[in-house]
Coordinates of C-alpha atoms and ligand atoms in Angstrom, one line a residue:
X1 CA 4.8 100.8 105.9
X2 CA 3.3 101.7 109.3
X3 CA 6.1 103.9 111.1
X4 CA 6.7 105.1 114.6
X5 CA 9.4 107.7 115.6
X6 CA 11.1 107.4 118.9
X7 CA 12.3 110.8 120.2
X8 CA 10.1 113.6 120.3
X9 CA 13.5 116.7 120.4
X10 CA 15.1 118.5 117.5
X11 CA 16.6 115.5 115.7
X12 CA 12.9 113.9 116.2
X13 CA 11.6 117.2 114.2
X14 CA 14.5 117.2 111.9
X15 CA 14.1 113.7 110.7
X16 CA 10.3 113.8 110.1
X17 CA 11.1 117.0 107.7
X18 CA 13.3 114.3 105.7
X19 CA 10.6 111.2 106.4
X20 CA 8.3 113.7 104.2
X21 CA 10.3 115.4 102.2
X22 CA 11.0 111.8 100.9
X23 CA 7.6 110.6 100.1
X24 CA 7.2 108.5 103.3
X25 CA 4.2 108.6 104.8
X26 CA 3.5 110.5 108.2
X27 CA 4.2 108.3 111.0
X28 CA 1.9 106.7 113.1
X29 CA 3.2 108.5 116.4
X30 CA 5.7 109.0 118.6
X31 CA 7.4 107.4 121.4
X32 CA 9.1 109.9 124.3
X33 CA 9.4 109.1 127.8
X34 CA 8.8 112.9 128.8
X35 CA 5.7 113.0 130.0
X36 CA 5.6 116.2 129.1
X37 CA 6.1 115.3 125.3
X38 CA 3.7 117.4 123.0
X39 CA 4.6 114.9 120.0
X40 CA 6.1 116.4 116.8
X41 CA 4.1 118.5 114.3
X42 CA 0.7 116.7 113.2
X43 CA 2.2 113.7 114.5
X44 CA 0.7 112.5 118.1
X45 CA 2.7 111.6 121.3
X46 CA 1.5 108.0 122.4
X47 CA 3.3 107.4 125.3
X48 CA 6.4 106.1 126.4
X49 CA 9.2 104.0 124.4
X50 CA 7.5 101.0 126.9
X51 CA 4.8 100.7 124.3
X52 CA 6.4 99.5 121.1
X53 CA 6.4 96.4 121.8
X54 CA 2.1 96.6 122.1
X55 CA 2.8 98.9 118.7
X56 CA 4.8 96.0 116.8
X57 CA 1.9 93.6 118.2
X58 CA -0.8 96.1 117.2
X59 CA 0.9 96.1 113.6
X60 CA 3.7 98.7 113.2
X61 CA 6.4 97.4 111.4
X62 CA 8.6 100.3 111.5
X63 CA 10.5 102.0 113.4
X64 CA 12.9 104.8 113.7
X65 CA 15.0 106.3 116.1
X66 CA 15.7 110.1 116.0
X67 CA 17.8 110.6 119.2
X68 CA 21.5 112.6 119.2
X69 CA 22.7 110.4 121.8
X70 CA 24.7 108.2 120.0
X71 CA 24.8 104.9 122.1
X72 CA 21.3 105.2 123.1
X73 CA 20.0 105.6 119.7
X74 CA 21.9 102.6 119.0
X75 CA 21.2 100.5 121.8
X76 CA 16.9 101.4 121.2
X77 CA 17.5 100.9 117.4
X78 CA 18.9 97.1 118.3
X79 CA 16.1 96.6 120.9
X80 CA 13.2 97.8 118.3
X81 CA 15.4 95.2 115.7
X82 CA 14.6 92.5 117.9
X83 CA 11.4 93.2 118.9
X84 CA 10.7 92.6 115.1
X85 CA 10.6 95.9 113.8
X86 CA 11.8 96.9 110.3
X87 CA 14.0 99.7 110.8
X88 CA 14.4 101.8 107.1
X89 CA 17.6 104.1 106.2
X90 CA 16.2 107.4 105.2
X91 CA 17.5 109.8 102.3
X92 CA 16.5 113.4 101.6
X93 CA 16.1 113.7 97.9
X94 CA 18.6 116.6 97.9
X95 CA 21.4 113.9 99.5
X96 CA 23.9 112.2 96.9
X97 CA 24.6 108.8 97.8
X98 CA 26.5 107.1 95.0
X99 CA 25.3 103.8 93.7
X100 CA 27.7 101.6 95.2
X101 CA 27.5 103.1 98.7
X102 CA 25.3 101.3 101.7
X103 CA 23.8 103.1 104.2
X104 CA 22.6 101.2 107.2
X105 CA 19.0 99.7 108.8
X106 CA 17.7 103.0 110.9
X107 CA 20.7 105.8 109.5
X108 CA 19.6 109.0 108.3
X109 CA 21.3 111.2 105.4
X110 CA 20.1 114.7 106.2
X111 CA 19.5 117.5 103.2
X112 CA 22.4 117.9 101.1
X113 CA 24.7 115.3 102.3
X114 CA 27.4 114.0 100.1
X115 CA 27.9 109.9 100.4
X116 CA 30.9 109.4 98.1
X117 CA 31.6 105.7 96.1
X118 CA 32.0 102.8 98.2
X119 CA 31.2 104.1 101.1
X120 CA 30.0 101.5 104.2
X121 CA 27.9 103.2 106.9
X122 CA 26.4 101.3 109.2
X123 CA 23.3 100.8 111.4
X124 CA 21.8 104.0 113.6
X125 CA 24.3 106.6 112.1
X126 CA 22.9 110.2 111.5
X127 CA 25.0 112.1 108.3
X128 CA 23.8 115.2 109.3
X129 CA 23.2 118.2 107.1
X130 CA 25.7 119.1 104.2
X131 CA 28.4 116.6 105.5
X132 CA 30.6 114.8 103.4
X133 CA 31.8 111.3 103.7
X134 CA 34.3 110.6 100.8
X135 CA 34.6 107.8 98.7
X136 CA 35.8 104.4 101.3
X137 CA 35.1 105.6 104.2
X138 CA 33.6 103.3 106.7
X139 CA 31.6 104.4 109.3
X140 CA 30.7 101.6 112.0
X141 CA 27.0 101.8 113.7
X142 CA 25.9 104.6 116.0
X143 CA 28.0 107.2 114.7
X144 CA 26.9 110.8 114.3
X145 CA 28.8 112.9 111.6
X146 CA 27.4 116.3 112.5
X147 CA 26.7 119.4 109.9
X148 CA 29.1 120.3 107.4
X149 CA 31.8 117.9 108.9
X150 CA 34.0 116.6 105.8
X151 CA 35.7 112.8 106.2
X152 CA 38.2 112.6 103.4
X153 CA 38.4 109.1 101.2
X154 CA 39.0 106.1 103.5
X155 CA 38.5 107.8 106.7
X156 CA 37.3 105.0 109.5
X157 CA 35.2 106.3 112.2
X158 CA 34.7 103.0 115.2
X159 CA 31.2 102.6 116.4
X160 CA 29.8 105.5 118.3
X161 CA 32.4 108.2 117.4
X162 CA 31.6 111.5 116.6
X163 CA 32.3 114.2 114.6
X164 CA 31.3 117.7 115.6
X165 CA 30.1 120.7 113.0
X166 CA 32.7 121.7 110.3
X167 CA 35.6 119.5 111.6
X168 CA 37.8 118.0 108.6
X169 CA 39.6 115.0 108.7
X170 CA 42.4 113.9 106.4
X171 CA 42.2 110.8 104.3
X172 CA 43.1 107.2 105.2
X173 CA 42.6 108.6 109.1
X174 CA 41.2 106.0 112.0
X175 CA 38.9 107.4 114.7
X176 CA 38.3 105.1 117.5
X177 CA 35.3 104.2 118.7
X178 CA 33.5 106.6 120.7
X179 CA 35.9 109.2 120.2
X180 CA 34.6 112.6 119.7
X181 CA 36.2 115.7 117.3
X182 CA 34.9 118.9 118.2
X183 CA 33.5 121.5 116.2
X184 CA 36.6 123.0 113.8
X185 CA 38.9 120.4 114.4
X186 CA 41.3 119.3 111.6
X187 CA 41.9 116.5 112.1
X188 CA 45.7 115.1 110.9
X189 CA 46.3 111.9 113.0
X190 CA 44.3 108.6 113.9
X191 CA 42.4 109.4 116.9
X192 CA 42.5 107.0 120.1
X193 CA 39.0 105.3 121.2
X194 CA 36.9 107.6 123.5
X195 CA 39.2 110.1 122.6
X196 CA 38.1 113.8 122.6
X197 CA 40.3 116.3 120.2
X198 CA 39.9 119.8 119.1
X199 CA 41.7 122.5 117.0
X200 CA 43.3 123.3 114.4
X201 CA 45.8 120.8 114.2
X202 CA 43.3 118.4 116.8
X203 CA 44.8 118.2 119.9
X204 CA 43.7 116.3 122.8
X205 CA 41.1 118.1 125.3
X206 CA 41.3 119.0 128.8
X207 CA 45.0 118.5 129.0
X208 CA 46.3 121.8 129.2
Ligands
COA301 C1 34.4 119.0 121.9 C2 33.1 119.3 122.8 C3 32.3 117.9 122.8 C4 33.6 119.6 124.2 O1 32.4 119.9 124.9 P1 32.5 120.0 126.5 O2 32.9 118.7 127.1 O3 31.2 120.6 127.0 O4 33.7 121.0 126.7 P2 33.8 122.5 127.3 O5 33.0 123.4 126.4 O6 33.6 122.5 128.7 O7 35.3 122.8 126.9 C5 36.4 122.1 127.5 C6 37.7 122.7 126.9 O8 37.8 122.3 125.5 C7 37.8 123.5 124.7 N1 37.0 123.2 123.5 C8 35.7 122.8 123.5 N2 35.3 122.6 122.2 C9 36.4 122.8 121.5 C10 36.5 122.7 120.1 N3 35.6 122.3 119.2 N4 37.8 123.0 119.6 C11 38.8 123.4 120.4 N5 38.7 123.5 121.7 C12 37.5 123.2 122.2 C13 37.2 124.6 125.5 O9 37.7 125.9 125.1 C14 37.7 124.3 126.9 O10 39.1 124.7 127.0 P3 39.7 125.2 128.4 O11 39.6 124.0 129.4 O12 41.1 125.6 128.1 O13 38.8 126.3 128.8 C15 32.2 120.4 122.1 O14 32.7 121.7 122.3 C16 32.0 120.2 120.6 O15 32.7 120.6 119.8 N6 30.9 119.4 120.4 C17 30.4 119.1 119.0 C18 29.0 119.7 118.9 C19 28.4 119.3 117.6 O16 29.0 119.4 116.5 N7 27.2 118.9 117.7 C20 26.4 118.5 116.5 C21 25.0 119.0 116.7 S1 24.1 118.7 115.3

């Protein structure tokens, strides 16, 4: 399959390590609205996200998008959908992803992530490096579950939440929907939508 990346930053360069570790080929190019973009390694900058629609036309049929920004990487991932673009999950090969799990159209499971049984992630999420996401756990599109974060079995996370480096959260818990757990955080109650905790026990932020 033909393959452009969108995003040109650190996730950009972190997911092509994964594209090739996995035995995808290189893709075509890249797609970054900086025009001072110097495209990833050995892969070229051609122009702005603007063009993928002349890229689908011109006979790209994938597409991937490696931004941090949670709502925007799901919002471009939808657009790039309809524009008729097949949008793969990626796996590293060191990631364990049992059989029975699903990981969505344009996710990414970064280098040694742990994806336990029936787990349901969804569309645009990044399980980022060494992470665990426990048996049952559903995690809705656009979520980011960032390095070495740990959701015990049947944690929810709602679209868009996200969970910062090393934070724990118990089993069973809900996390709303664009809620974010800082870095640390254990995590012991639901947590509101567009909530922001932190701490050991999580606590609100920026109340005192
Ligand atoms: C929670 C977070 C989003 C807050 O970031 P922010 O809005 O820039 O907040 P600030 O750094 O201004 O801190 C605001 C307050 O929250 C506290 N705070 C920030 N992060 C915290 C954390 N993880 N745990 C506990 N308290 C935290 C600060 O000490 C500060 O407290 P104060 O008002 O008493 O001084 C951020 O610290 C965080 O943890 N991000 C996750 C990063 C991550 O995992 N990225 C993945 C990259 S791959």
């Amino acid at each position: 399959m033909r393959l452009v990346m969108i995003g040109a930053g650190g996730h950009g360069r972190a997911v092509l390590e994964v594209l090739r570790d996995a035995g995808w080929p290189d893709p075509v190019g890249v797609l970054d609205d900086d025009p001072a973009c110097r495209g990833l390694p050995g892969v070229p900058h051609l122009g702005p996200l603007a063009r993928a629609a002349a890229l689908r036309a011109g006979g790209v049929e994938g597409a991937h998008v490696a931004l941090g920004d949670n709502a925007r990487r799901r919002r471009l991932g939808e657009e790039l959908g309809r524009l008729g673009f097949t949008l793969p999950a990626f796996r590293h090969p060191s990631a364990v992803i049992a059989r029975n799990a699903a990981l969505g159209p344009g996710s990414v499971a970064m280098p040694r992530v742990v994806l336990g049984a029936m787990a349901r992630v969804g569309a645009h999420v990044i399980l980022n490096t060494g992470c665990i996401v426990e048996h049952d756990c559903v995690v809705e599109a656009g979520c980011h579950v960032a390095p070495g974060a740990v959701l015990g079995g049947g944690v929810a996370l709602g679209a868009g939440a996200m969970v910062g480096i090393l934070a724990g959260i118990r089993p069973g818990r809900r996390i709303g929907a664009g809620a974010v757990v800082g870095m640390g955080a254990a995590v012991l109650e639901d947590v509101p939508p567009a909530a922001r905790v932190g701490g050991v026990p999580a606590r609100p932020l920026g109340e005192g």
